[in-house]
Tab-separated table of C-alpha atoms in Angstrom:
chain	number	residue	atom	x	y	z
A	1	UNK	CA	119.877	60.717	105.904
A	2	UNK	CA	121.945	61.167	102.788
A	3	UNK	CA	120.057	60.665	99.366
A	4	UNK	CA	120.818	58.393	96.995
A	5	UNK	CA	121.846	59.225	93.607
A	6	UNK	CA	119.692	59.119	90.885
A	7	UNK	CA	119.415	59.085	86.744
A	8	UNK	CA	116.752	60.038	85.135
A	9	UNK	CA	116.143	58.767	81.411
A	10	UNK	CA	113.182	59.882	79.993
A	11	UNK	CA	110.571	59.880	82.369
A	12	UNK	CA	112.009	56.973	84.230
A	13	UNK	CA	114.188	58.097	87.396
A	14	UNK	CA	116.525	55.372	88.249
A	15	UNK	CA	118.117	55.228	91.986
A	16	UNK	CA	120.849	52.605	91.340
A	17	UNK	CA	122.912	51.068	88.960
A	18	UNK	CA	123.911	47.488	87.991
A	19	UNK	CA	127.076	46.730	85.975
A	20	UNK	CA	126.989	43.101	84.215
A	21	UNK	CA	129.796	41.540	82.755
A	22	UNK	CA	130.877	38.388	81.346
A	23	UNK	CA	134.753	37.386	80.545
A	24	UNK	CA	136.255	40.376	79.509
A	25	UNK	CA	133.422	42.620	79.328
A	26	UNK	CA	134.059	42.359	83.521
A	27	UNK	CA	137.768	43.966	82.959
A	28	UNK	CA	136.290	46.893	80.738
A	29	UNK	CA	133.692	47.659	83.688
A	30	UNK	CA	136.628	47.537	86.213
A	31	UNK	CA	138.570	49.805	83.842
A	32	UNK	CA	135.706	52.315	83.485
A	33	UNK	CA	134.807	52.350	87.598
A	34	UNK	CA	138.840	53.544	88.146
A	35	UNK	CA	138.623	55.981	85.007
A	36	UNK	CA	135.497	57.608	86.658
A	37	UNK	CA	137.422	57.758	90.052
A	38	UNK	CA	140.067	58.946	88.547
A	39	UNK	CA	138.361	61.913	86.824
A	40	UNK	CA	136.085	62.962	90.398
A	41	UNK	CA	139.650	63.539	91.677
A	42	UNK	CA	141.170	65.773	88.825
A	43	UNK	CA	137.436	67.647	89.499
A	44	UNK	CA	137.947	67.733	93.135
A	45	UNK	CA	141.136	68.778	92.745
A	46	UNK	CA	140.341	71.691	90.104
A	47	UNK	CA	137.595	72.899	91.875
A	48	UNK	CA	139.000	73.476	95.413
A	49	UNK	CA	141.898	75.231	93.391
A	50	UNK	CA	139.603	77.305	91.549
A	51	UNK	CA	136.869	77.893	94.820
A	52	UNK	CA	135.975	79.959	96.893
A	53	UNK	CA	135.084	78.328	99.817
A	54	UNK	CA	137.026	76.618	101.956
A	55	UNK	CA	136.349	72.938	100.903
A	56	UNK	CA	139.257	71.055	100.445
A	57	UNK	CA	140.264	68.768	97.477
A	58	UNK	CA	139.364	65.461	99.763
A	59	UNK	CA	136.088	67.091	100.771
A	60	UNK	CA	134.864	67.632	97.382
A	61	UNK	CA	136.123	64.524	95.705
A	62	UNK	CA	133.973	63.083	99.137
A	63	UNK	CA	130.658	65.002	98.038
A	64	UNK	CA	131.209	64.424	94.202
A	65	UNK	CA	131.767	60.427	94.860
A	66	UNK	CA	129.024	59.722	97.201
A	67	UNK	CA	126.533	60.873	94.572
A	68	UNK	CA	128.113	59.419	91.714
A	69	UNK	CA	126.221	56.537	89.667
A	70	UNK	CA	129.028	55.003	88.135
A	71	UNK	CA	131.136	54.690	91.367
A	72	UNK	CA	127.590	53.558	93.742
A	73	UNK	CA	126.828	51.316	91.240
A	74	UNK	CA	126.777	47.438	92.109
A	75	UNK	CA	128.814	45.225	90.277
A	76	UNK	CA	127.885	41.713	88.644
A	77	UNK	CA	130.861	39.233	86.639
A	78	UNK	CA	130.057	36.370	85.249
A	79	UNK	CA	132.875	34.377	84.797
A	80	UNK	CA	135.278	37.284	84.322
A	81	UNK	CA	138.850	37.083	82.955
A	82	UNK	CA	139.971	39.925	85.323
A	83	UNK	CA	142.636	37.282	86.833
A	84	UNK	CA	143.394	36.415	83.231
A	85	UNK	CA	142.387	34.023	80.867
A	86	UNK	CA	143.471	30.634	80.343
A	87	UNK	CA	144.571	29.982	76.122
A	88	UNK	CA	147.496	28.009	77.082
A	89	UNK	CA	144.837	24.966	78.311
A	90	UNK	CA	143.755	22.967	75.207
A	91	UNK	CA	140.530	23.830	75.820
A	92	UNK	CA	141.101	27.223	76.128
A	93	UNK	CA	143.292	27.257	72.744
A	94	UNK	CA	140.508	25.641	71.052
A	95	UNK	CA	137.617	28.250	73.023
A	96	UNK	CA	139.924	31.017	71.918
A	97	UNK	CA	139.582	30.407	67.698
A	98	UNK	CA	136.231	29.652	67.382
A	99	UNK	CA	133.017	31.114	67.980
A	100	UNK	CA	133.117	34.229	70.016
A	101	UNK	CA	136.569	34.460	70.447
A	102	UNK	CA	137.647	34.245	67.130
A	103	UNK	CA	138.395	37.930	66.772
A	104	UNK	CA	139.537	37.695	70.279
A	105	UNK	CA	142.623	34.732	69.284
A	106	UNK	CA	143.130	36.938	65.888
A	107	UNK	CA	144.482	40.002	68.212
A	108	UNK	CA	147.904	38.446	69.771
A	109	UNK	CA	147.593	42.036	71.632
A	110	UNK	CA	144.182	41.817	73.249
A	111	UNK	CA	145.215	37.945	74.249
A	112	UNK	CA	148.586	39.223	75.371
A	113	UNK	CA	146.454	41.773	78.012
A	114	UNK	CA	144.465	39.004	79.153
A	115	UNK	CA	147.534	36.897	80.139
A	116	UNK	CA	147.683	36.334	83.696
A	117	UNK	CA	150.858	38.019	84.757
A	118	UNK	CA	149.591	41.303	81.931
A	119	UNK	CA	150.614	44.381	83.288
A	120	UNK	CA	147.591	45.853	82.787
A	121	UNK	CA	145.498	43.234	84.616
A	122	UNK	CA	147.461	43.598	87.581
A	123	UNK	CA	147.310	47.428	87.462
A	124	UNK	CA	143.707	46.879	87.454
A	125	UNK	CA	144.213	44.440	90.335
A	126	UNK	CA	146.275	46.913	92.539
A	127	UNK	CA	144.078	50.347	91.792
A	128	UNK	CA	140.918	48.444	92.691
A	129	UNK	CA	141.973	46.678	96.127
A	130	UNK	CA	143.742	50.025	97.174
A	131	UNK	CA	140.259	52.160	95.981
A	132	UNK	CA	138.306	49.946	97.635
A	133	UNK	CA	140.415	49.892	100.963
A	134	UNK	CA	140.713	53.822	100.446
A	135	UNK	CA	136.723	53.849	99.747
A	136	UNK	CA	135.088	51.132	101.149
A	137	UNK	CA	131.124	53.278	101.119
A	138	UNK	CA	131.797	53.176	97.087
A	139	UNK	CA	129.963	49.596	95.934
A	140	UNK	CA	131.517	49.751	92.515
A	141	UNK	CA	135.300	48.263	94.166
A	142	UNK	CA	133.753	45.372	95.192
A	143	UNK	CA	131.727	42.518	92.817
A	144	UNK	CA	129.763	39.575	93.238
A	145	UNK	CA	131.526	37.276	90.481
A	146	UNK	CA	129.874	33.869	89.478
A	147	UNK	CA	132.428	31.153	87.785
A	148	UNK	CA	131.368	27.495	86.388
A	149	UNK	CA	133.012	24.838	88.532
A	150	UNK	CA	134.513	23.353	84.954
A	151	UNK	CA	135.578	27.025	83.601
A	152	UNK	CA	139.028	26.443	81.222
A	153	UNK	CA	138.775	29.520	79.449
A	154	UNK	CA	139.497	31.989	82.710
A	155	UNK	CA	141.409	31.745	85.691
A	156	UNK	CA	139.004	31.521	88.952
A	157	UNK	CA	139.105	33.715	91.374
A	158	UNK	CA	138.618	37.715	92.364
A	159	UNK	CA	140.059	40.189	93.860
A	160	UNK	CA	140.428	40.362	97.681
A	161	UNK	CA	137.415	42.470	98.130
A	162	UNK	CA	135.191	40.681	95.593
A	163	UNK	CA	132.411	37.798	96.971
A	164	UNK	CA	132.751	35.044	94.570
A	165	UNK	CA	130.388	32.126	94.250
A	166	UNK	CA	130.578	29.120	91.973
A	167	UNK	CA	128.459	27.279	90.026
A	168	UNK	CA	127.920	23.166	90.080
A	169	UNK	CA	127.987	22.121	86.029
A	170	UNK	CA	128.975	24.475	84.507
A	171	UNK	CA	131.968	26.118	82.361
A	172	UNK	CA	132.639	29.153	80.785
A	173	UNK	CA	130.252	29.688	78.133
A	174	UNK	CA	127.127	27.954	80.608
A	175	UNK	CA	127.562	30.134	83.356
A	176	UNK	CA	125.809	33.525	81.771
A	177	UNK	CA	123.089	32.039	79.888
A	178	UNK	CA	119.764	31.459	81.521
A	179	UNK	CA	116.961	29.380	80.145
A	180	UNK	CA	113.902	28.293	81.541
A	181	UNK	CA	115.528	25.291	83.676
A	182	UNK	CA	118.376	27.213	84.208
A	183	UNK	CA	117.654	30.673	85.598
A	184	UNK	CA	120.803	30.702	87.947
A	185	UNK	CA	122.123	33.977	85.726
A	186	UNK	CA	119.235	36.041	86.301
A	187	UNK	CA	118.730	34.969	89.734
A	188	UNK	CA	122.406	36.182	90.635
A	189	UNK	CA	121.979	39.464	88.734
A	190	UNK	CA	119.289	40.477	91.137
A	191	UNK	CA	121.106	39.294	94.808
């Protein structure tokens, strides 16, 4: 059988990764996934230039990316803005200057990126769909996403190889944050 890939940190040896994210935080981690798939093809490509051996460029970037971390890792959103978020609602105008978005609704850029029809959310969009179709072993192009029934703040909804689940009760700020009565977060983090 093929091995898994693993991390070692200390004296801890780790076998698989879990990305969390929550509103934006989700968009960075798809950002980062493409970046590293990006770079394993520049390397593939590089080293079958440079090589001896007869490997091709697709063979190599096939090697590197089945034992990389970043792109076997298994992705977790909660309520993530990668469809965009939602500042034009009331609530969401109101969400978007106080408490943790305040710095957010100070940078008209960042809220510009987040609008739905951003060009850089639907370059996200379009890279991950077409990796994932063009890679469907890597875990990291598809997410389990978890949305409040009542979120305002972000537009619902994934990407059409995401598995989306929502949440009775809850909105935006709810959805992530587990307490003793309410251990819903945790207990999606670890499906």
């Amino acid at each position: 059988g093929q091995s898994l890939p693993s991390f070692t940190w200390g004296s801890s040896t780790y076998r698989d990764l879990l990305c969390v994210g929550h509103s934006e935080g989700a968009v960075l981690i798809r950002r980062i996934v493409l970046d590293r798939l990006n770079e394993l093809k520049r390397g593939a490509r590089q080293s079958a230039e440079n090589a001896t051996e007869e490997k091709t460029a697709e063979q190599l970037f096939q090697e590197l990316s089945e034992r990389d971390m970043a792109l076997g890792s298994h992705l977790r959103f909660f309520a993530p803005a990668c469809l965009g978020t939602n500042f034009s609602s009331w609530l969401g105008f109101l969400v978007s200057i106080s408490g943790i978005f305040s710095a957010l609704a100070a940078s008209s850029l960042v809220r510009n990126e987040l609008l739905p029809e951003s060009p850089i959310l639907k370059q996200i969009q379009t890279e991950t769909e077409k990796a994932h179709d063009s890679f469907p072993h890597l875990r990291a192009f598809s997410a389990k996403i978890l949305f409040g029934d009542s979120d305002q703040v972000v537009y619902t909804g994934g990407y059409n190889c995401d598995e989306i689940m929502y949440e009775t009760n809850c909105d935006h700020f709810r959805i992530c944050k587990p307490t003793s009565v309410y251990l819903r977060p945790l207990e999606f983090v670890s499906l």
